């Protein structure tokens, strides 16, 4: 798994994806045209693609409202949906995608295979990795190239995600202390990914608090260490909220460029750090026995 | 403050609100017609109105997609906005409402006064309470009657919110143990309100995890006590996810009817319980010194 993270650049998709302008599904015509609302359905390590697209679209002013769907149920009105499922068999994502199609909404799948790849809708197939969460580079860049094709959005296409041992060590220390991860709305997806990696790899349970909302409630009860996230690329109002939090309560601040390269480089270090924490705790970072058990027990 | 919670029924709005069909704002015409998307802007104790409307609209299938806005920035495309601010002076809410108006989106204000009440947009004025979070009955029911007027949605109009000492005691015990609050998407707003009351009144910092997403990451790192929330009114898929969580990790389960009366009765007990926890800790539940300090430090 460490190898996966260390070699993340290999999985970056660096050229255009192939998509039709329209397609038929169960006798109905779906057009892949720019829509005001982009729904991104997906759970866990696949769902984070939606979270990060929401962050990126906020920071760079992309011409759609990104709405993340992490449920079986989908009741959105009009728009376009990306359905992201590493395995292609995530029941929530498949159910939400089917609901969108029934409402006449075009859906594009991003997956390694499974049922989603067999639905007969446009599908971007991505290569496998040691685990869904380790396949973020290919899932995220597949989604981004899809958005380039449909909306013409621009983004940086990193060719390397340089590793910095000191950053990894700092993350080991900070996340190992079980912090509250504090981030502004514009970096919310990134913060949740950090939490999720701590959950799945290190088997820890840090929580996330989002600014400015957290200044209206959490701050009053806050205790324990803080991992604060900020960026030169976010609005001044958000940077100020992060700074005020740390001024008042102190905390470790991580500054992340909100570019594709900046996000993936940081998350590569988070992946490596959470694997290191697991190994230091004598835990297997790859295995997720509770998630497996839940899947067995689901009716 | 205890008095406020104990007498919440007094603040329930029990009859229709007065709204024009259209209005002029800065020379532009805005029509208050049903829209597919309802944005509810608001922070903290006012913002929870949006969270609860999202829960209610999910459970009862109301004819709009409820989108909560807890930020300065608003980039939604088309729809209708409720701007909820107890004081009427919340900078994030006023900024978001102004952005919506600039985009031609009709905005309705719910407030006790302040700048929001002076903007010249349709405004539902609600009575004051000891603190914004204690004014939930009037803010929520004002919003609901607004939705009845515009969308014709139906909801129960409770006349009493009966107090049950045993439920309050159980909540004192459960929340005092600093649990992770686990709830399905359909009860997410309710769960966040419980967290926020623990933050502001009891000065504790429990976290919230939302199902099914939490089954894809949090469950693997979960440690410590769990407060699980379920309801007879939510989909079977959501109830199952809550049950599986408790089967696997154990936890205190709270069953809440997702009616207006059920939600407010439960939250009245949460309010009272978090005040009791504060008093037992020798803390003033009403005062929020860190929030006040942040407001002073904001540029």
XYZ file of C-alpha atoms in Angstrom:
598
model
C 0.000 0.000 0.000
C 2.908 2.370 0.756
C 4.150 1.585 -2.755
C 0.828 2.710 -4.175
C 1.021 6.078 -2.444
C 4.712 6.519 -3.285
C 3.942 5.900 -6.954
C 0.713 7.860 -7.236
C 1.985 9.822 -10.259
C 1.863 6.620 -12.328
C -1.902 6.572 -12.009
C -2.544 10.140 -13.126
C -4.611 10.311 -16.286
C -2.929 12.893 -18.461
C -4.999 13.026 -21.610
C -8.572 13.515 -22.765
C -11.220 10.930 -22.097
C -13.501 9.652 -24.817
C -17.181 10.498 -24.377
C -20.132 10.529 -26.766
C -22.236 13.696 -27.128
C -25.349 11.673 -26.411
C -26.380 8.114 -25.624
C -29.388 5.831 -25.419
C -30.272 4.050 -22.200
C -33.364 1.861 -21.954
C -34.839 3.509 -25.023
C -34.341 7.050 -23.766
C -31.928 9.664 -25.128
C -29.450 11.379 -22.797
C -27.354 14.364 -23.893
C -23.986 15.104 -22.272
C -24.247 18.895 -22.320
C -23.086 21.429 -19.695
C -25.677 21.684 -16.896
C -25.865 24.226 -14.069
C -25.739 21.492 -11.478
C -23.209 18.689 -11.336
C -24.110 15.879 -8.964
C -21.237 13.614 -7.991
C -22.403 10.367 -6.408
C -19.990 8.126 -4.565
C -19.126 6.735 -1.150
C -15.919 6.550 0.889
C -12.715 6.495 -1.138
C -14.705 7.000 -4.345
C -16.972 9.673 -2.898
C -14.021 11.872 -2.071
C -13.770 12.610 -5.807
C -17.013 14.575 -5.445
C -15.768 16.338 -2.323
C -12.578 17.431 -4.060
C -14.413 18.559 -7.202
C -16.613 20.693 -4.967
C -13.500 22.262 -3.415
C -11.861 22.823 -6.817
C -15.007 24.230 -8.411
C -15.411 26.645 -5.505
C -11.804 27.841 -5.584
C -11.538 28.175 -9.353
C -15.095 29.338 -10.066
C -16.045 26.509 -12.385
C -19.350 27.031 -14.212
C -21.509 24.591 -12.261
C -22.778 24.026 -8.740
C -21.161 20.816 -7.465
C -23.471 18.753 -5.258
C -22.147 15.647 -3.529
C -24.506 12.648 -3.189
C -23.572 10.118 -0.488
C -26.754 8.150 -0.168
C -29.033 5.611 -1.849
C -31.548 8.347 -2.505
C -31.375 10.985 -5.186
C -34.037 13.616 -5.572
C -32.243 16.328 -7.507
C -34.158 17.991 -10.287
C -32.034 18.708 -13.310
C -28.338 18.481 -14.010
C -25.661 15.981 -14.860
C -24.319 13.173 -12.678
C -20.921 11.564 -12.285
C -21.271 8.202 -10.534
C -17.937 7.218 -9.013
C -17.470 3.733 -7.600
C -14.077 2.063 -7.500
C -15.538 -1.453 -7.426
C -18.535 -0.570 -9.564
C -20.694 -2.438 -7.073
C -21.383 0.161 -4.356
C -25.095 -0.235 -3.668
C -25.693 3.402 -2.678
C -24.008 4.779 -5.812
C -25.727 2.366 -8.193
C -29.115 3.095 -6.611
C -28.577 6.870 -6.809
C -27.385 6.635 -10.433
C -30.436 4.570 -11.395
C -32.701 7.163 -9.752
C -31.003 9.965 -11.713
C -31.421 8.063 -14.995
C -35.115 7.477 -14.247
C -35.466 11.250 -13.848
C -33.930 11.729 -17.283
C -30.598 12.938 -15.966
C -27.498 11.870 -17.920
C -25.049 9.830 -15.831
C -21.382 9.087 -16.551
C -19.679 6.276 -14.638
C -16.106 6.247 -13.320
C -15.080 2.787 -12.129
C -12.726 -0.158 -12.478
C -15.595 -2.456 -13.507
C -18.458 -4.173 -11.705
C -22.163 -3.574 -12.285
C -21.691 0.122 -12.973
C -19.495 -0.689 -15.998
C -22.192 -2.992 -17.343
C -25.144 -0.597 -17.116
C -24.719 0.608 -20.675
C -23.988 4.235 -19.793
C -20.790 6.090 -20.769
C -18.060 4.727 -18.528
C -14.491 5.850 -17.862
C -12.586 2.777 -16.754
C -9.644 3.395 -14.452
C -6.842 1.032 -13.369
C -7.004 -0.857 -10.088
C -4.896 -0.185 -6.994
C -4.367 -1.930 -3.649
C -7.586 -0.368 -2.288
C -10.245 2.123 -3.453
C -8.707 4.929 -1.379
C -5.318 4.309 -3.002
C -6.880 4.826 -6.455
C -7.623 8.522 -5.936
C -5.248 9.847 -8.657
C -6.927 7.890 -11.448
C -10.491 8.449 -10.198
C -10.012 12.196 -9.635
C -8.191 12.850 -12.908
C -10.730 10.748 -14.832
C -13.472 12.954 -13.370
C -11.519 16.132 -14.167
C -10.946 15.166 -17.804
C -14.645 14.393 -18.040
C -15.378 17.931 -16.825
C -12.843 19.362 -19.280
C -14.662 17.573 -22.097
C -18.162 18.698 -21.050
C -17.628 22.093 -19.425
C -14.242 23.075 -20.843
C -12.856 23.686 -17.346
C -9.131 24.204 -16.986
C -6.950 22.549 -14.400
C -3.281 21.823 -13.865
C -2.044 18.391 -14.946
C 0.775 17.471 -12.585
C 3.350 14.986 -13.798
C 5.013 14.510 -10.435
C 3.831 14.585 -6.822
C 7.135 15.131 -5.014
C 7.609 13.389 -1.680
C 8.820 15.359 1.330
C 9.775 13.189 4.299
C 9.443 16.131 6.721
C 5.839 16.778 5.718
C 5.010 13.092 6.188
C 6.647 13.121 9.627
C 4.760 16.270 10.611
C 1.493 14.614 9.545
C 2.332 11.475 11.533
C 2.818 13.590 14.636
C -0.229 15.804 14.067
C -2.713 13.059 13.102
C -1.358 10.670 15.699
C -2.418 13.187 18.369
C -6.091 12.660 17.322
C -6.808 16.250 16.342
C -9.956 18.018 15.249
C -9.333 18.852 11.595
C -10.479 22.426 10.944
C -10.908 23.693 7.390
C -12.924 26.340 5.557
C -15.826 25.419 3.241
C -13.444 25.834 0.271
C -11.223 23.003 1.632
C -13.907 20.851 3.222
C -13.437 17.919 0.850
C -9.715 17.866 1.486
C -10.320 17.853 5.253
C -12.762 14.947 5.021
C -10.266 12.970 2.969
C -7.660 13.460 5.713
C -10.186 12.189 8.272
C -11.116 9.211 6.107
C -7.495 8.178 5.631
C -6.979 8.377 9.402
C -10.111 6.208 9.802
C -9.273 3.516 7.258
C -5.491 3.323 7.339
C -4.613 4.312 10.919
C -7.918 3.190 12.516
C -8.211 6.522 14.335
C -11.266 8.772 14.490
C -10.413 12.457 14.227
C -13.358 14.734 13.500
C -13.778 17.570 11.003
C -15.114 21.047 11.683
C -15.882 23.435 8.840
C -15.446 27.223 8.943
C -17.147 29.671 9.199
C -19.894 27.442 10.717
C -17.583 26.033 13.407
C -17.122 29.574 14.757
C -20.806 29.582 15.670
C -20.785 26.452 17.857
C -17.801 24.037 17.892
C -15.312 26.720 18.995
C -17.156 27.035 22.307
C -16.668 23.361 23.188
C -13.352 22.806 21.417
C -10.789 20.838 23.389
C -7.765 18.838 22.322
C -5.298 19.456 19.509
C -6.204 21.149 16.218
C -4.992 20.450 12.692
C -5.878 23.554 10.676
C -5.893 23.683 6.895
C -5.468 26.779 4.795
C -4.355 27.740 1.306
C -3.071 30.752 -0.630
C -5.803 29.989 -3.199
C -8.912 30.445 -1.050
C -10.848 33.677 -0.331
C -9.476 36.056 2.339
C -12.634 35.509 4.454
C -11.780 31.810 4.728
C -8.097 32.369 5.435
C -9.026 34.842 8.170
C -11.350 32.324 9.826
C -8.554 29.729 9.923
C -6.070 32.241 11.300
C -8.473 33.403 14.032
C -9.046 29.798 15.109
C -5.345 29.172 15.550
C -4.808 32.563 17.219
C -7.473 31.698 19.783
C -6.809 27.993 20.392
C -3.414 27.297 18.730
C -2.920 24.358 16.380
C -0.767 22.917 13.617
C -1.384 24.740 10.329
C -1.001 22.998 6.962
C -0.966 25.194 3.875
C -2.032 23.377 0.709
C -2.159 24.834 -2.809
C -5.687 24.060 -4.061
C -4.450 22.900 -7.436
C -4.791 19.296 -8.604
C -1.065 18.839 -8.055
C -1.151 20.554 -4.669
C -4.090 18.509 -3.423
C -2.752 15.150 -4.623
C 0.756 15.858 -3.350
C -0.624 16.692 0.103
C -2.939 13.661 0.118
C -0.090 11.372 -0.936
C 1.679 12.463 2.250
C -1.506 11.959 4.277
C -1.780 8.441 2.866
C 1.815 7.640 3.729
C 1.529 9.222 7.196
C -1.609 7.244 8.075
C 0.032 4.016 6.887
C 3.022 4.834 9.085
C 0.763 5.487 12.075
C -0.956 2.130 11.496
C 2.358 0.267 11.282
C 3.611 1.982 14.463
C 0.394 0.855 16.192
C 0.861 -2.715 14.954
C -2.240 -2.436 12.744
C -2.633 -3.508 9.113
C -3.412 -0.276 7.195
C -4.838 -2.150 4.210
C -7.372 -4.355 5.969
C -10.776 -2.912 6.883
C -12.405 -5.700 8.899
C -15.367 -3.676 10.190
C -16.277 -2.379 6.727
C -16.072 -5.952 5.399
C -18.224 -7.229 8.267
C -20.862 -4.541 7.625
C -21.029 -5.502 3.949
C -21.636 -9.122 4.961
C -24.427 -8.109 7.329
C -26.243 -5.771 4.915
C -29.562 -7.295 3.856
C -32.317 29.790 29.642
C -33.882 26.643 31.135
C -37.145 28.611 31.255
C -36.901 29.265 27.542
C -36.536 25.573 26.718
C -39.262 24.568 29.193
C -41.650 27.028 27.551
C -40.754 26.420 23.923
C -44.401 25.857 22.970
C -45.104 29.534 23.630
C -42.883 30.479 20.739
C -44.457 28.196 18.140
C -45.983 30.132 15.262
C -49.343 28.511 14.625
C -50.844 30.476 11.769
C -50.064 31.596 8.238
C -47.419 34.198 7.560
C -48.073 37.169 5.337
C -46.042 37.294 2.133
C -46.450 39.208 -1.108
C -46.534 37.331 -4.419
C -43.773 39.569 -5.745
C -41.606 42.452 -4.621
C -39.245 45.106 -5.910
C -35.690 45.335 -4.626
C -33.276 47.917 -5.995
C -35.465 48.393 -9.045
C -35.697 44.699 -9.865
C -38.792 42.487 -9.637
C -38.656 39.240 -7.617
C -41.484 36.687 -7.720
C -42.117 34.354 -4.772
C -43.084 31.280 -6.782
C -42.273 27.617 -6.090
C -38.748 26.807 -7.322
C -37.072 23.397 -7.660
C -34.290 24.443 -5.358
C -34.710 26.014 -1.947
C -31.529 27.494 -0.504
C -31.597 28.135 3.226
C -28.799 30.423 4.375
C -27.948 30.744 8.034
C -25.244 30.069 10.604
C -25.202 28.350 13.983
C -28.481 28.444 15.895
C -30.177 30.110 12.914
C -28.594 27.822 10.325
C -30.083 24.765 11.980
C -33.418 25.846 10.496
C -32.017 24.925 7.089
C -30.611 21.644 8.370
C -33.992 20.650 9.810
C -35.886 21.699 6.690
C -33.536 19.478 4.708
C -34.335 16.560 7.026
C -38.094 17.238 6.880
C -38.143 17.688 3.113
C -36.270 14.406 2.678
C -38.537 12.433 5.005
C -41.815 13.844 3.707
C -40.875 14.201 0.047
C -41.455 17.938 -0.223
C -41.353 19.300 -3.785
C -37.980 21.021 -3.670
C -34.324 20.192 -3.177
C -33.236 21.816 0.085
C -29.678 23.171 -0.028
C -28.102 24.584 3.119
C -25.751 27.582 2.743
C -23.353 28.184 5.646
C -20.882 30.555 4.122
C -20.346 34.090 2.876
C -20.347 32.822 -0.676
C -23.343 31.817 -2.727
C -23.001 30.560 -6.252
C -26.262 28.707 -6.776
C -27.969 29.173 -10.092
C -31.727 29.390 -9.800
C -34.148 28.870 -6.949
C -35.522 30.610 -3.906
C -33.662 31.565 -0.713
C -34.653 31.781 2.926
C -32.114 33.856 4.841
C -32.333 33.040 8.545
C -30.456 35.153 11.061
C -31.667 35.552 14.625
C -29.862 38.865 15.122
C -30.279 39.959 11.531
C -26.627 40.966 11.548
C -24.796 37.707 10.734
C -22.206 38.753 8.164
C -22.126 35.411 6.327
C -25.919 35.268 5.931
C -26.272 38.894 4.829
C -23.442 38.474 2.309
C -24.947 35.265 0.899
C -28.422 36.829 0.677
C -27.043 39.862 -1.153
C -25.266 37.553 -3.617
C -28.515 35.665 -4.256
C -30.416 38.914 -4.872
C -27.736 40.087 -7.320
C -28.273 36.856 -9.222
C -31.991 37.639 -9.442
C -32.989 35.073 -6.849
C -35.878 36.019 -4.534
C -34.893 36.050 -0.849
C -37.164 35.984 2.203
C -35.715 36.961 5.589
C -36.485 35.366 8.947
C -35.079 37.400 11.824
C -35.745 39.372 14.997
C -34.454 42.573 13.388
C -31.017 43.956 12.514
C -29.742 44.780 9.043
C -31.602 41.880 7.444
C -34.952 43.359 8.520
C -33.980 46.686 6.936
C -32.960 45.399 3.525
C -36.388 45.950 2.036
C -37.076 42.301 1.216
C -40.046 40.307 2.573
C -39.258 39.620 6.232
C -40.881 37.378 8.825
C -40.111 38.888 12.208
C -39.952 36.457 15.105
C -39.850 37.142 18.864
C -36.581 37.223 20.787
C -35.373 34.609 23.279
C -32.471 34.342 25.716
C -30.130 33.291 22.871
C -30.396 32.513 19.135
C -30.315 28.751 19.783
C -33.217 29.077 22.225
C -35.325 30.708 19.502
C -35.565 27.595 17.354
C -39.355 27.102 17.674
C -40.201 30.518 16.257
C -37.497 30.468 13.552
C -38.339 26.936 12.377
C -42.110 27.407 12.365
C -41.767 30.797 10.637
C -39.786 29.022 7.904
C -42.333 26.200 7.693
C -45.299 28.546 7.315
C -43.337 30.349 4.610
C -42.980 27.029 2.783
C -46.670 26.275 3.282
C -47.496 29.596 1.647
C -45.169 29.160 -1.327
C -45.081 25.386 -1.918
C -48.271 24.296 -0.144
C -46.326 21.734 1.914
C -48.118 20.080 4.812
C -46.700 19.630 8.283
C -47.962 18.987 11.778
C -48.513 22.029 13.997
C -47.795 20.887 17.548
C -49.433 22.818 20.374
C -47.422 21.159 23.130
C -43.907 19.727 23.422
C -44.316 17.490 26.479
C -41.368 17.254 28.854
C -40.129 13.846 29.986
C -37.610 13.991 32.838
C -36.310 10.490 32.048
C -35.434 11.427 28.475
C -33.592 14.528 29.709
C -31.665 12.413 32.225
C -30.776 9.851 29.577
C -29.497 12.652 27.343
C -27.425 14.111 30.203
C -25.783 10.742 30.699
C -25.270 10.019 26.987
C -24.007 13.449 25.939
C -21.923 13.837 29.081
C -19.940 10.780 27.977
C -18.737 12.752 24.899
C -20.146 10.416 22.260
C -19.898 10.331 18.511
C -23.415 11.179 17.322
C -24.352 8.825 14.486
C -27.355 9.555 12.276
C -28.545 8.768 8.751
C -28.654 11.437 6.028
C -32.399 11.824 6.701
C -31.667 12.930 10.307
C -28.384 14.734 9.717
C -29.716 18.166 10.638
C -31.113 16.861 13.901
C -27.750 15.276 14.750
C -25.853 18.491 14.057
C -28.263 20.422 16.279
C -27.523 17.993 19.126
C -23.790 18.556 18.588
C -24.220 22.330 18.472
C -26.200 22.398 21.714
C -23.473 20.313 23.371
C -20.911 22.809 22.003
C -22.636 26.023 23.043
C -24.481 25.088 26.232
C -22.327 22.326 27.734
C -19.006 23.450 26.167
C -18.318 19.874 25.009
C -17.250 18.778 21.541
C -18.927 15.584 20.403
C -18.617 14.851 16.682
C -21.230 13.781 14.121
C -20.964 10.917 11.643
C -23.541 10.485 8.892
C -24.739 7.144 7.506
C -24.337 5.457 5.078
C -21.072 7.361 4.441
C -19.685 6.631 7.924
C -19.834 2.905 7.101
C -17.191 3.502 4.447
C -14.569 5.073 6.713
C -15.391 6.236 10.272
C -16.553 2.784 11.420
C -13.013 1.485 10.959
C -11.504 4.002 13.392
C -14.508 4.364 15.699
C -13.696 4.364 19.387
C -15.555 5.675 22.403
C -19.291 5.825 23.100
C -21.945 6.206 20.408
C -25.212 8.115 20.450
C -27.267 6.709 17.558
C -30.348 8.393 16.151
C -33.136 6.656 14.289
C -36.816 7.197 13.494
C -39.882 5.216 12.427
C -40.330 7.837 9.680
C -37.098 7.313 7.710
C -36.424 4.818 4.894
C -35.658 1.197 5.815
C -32.167 1.538 4.280
C -31.338 4.255 6.801
C -32.838 2.411 9.772
C -30.824 -0.673 8.825
C -27.581 1.302 8.716
C -28.225 2.655 12.234
C -29.102 -0.814 13.544
C -25.973 -2.379 12.022
C -23.798 0.296 13.634
C -25.182 -0.428 17.074
C -25.061 -4.205 16.510
C -21.368 -3.936 15.667
C -20.178 -1.322 18.172
C -23.066 -0.905 20.647
C -24.420 2.525 21.608
C -27.362 4.432 23.033
C -30.211 4.615 20.509
C -32.634 7.549 20.442
C -35.766 7.157 18.341
C -37.256 10.465 17.216
C -40.448 10.960 15.185
C -39.422 13.159 12.253
C -42.459 15.391 12.611
C -42.212 19.052 13.609
C -43.572 18.117 17.033
C -41.269 15.106 17.355
C -38.168 17.066 16.394
C -38.890 20.071 18.626
C -39.876 17.880 21.584
C -36.608 15.960 21.294
C -34.542 19.119 20.860
C -36.233 20.751 23.860
C -34.869 17.838 25.901
C -31.451 18.202 24.291
C -31.465 21.878 25.229
C -32.404 21.133 28.818
C -29.899 18.268 29.070
C -27.006 20.366 27.774
C -27.912 23.180 30.193
C -27.913 20.613 33.021
C -24.500 19.307 31.946
C -23.142 22.866 31.923
C -24.503 23.588 35.404
C -23.064 20.314 36.736
C -19.687 21.334 35.274
C -19.932 24.766 36.877
C -20.182 26.446 33.462
C -22.604 29.171 32.371
C -24.673 27.586 29.555
C -25.815 30.955 28.215
C -22.453 32.669 27.826
C -20.345 31.996 24.730
C -17.086 33.842 25.445
C -15.085 32.359 22.561
C -17.761 33.183 19.987
C -17.942 36.736 21.370
C -14.149 37.040 21.244
C -14.057 35.839 17.613
C -16.670 38.421 16.634
C -14.523 41.126 18.219
C -11.449 39.945 16.345
C -13.104 39.655 12.911
C -11.792 42.377 10.576
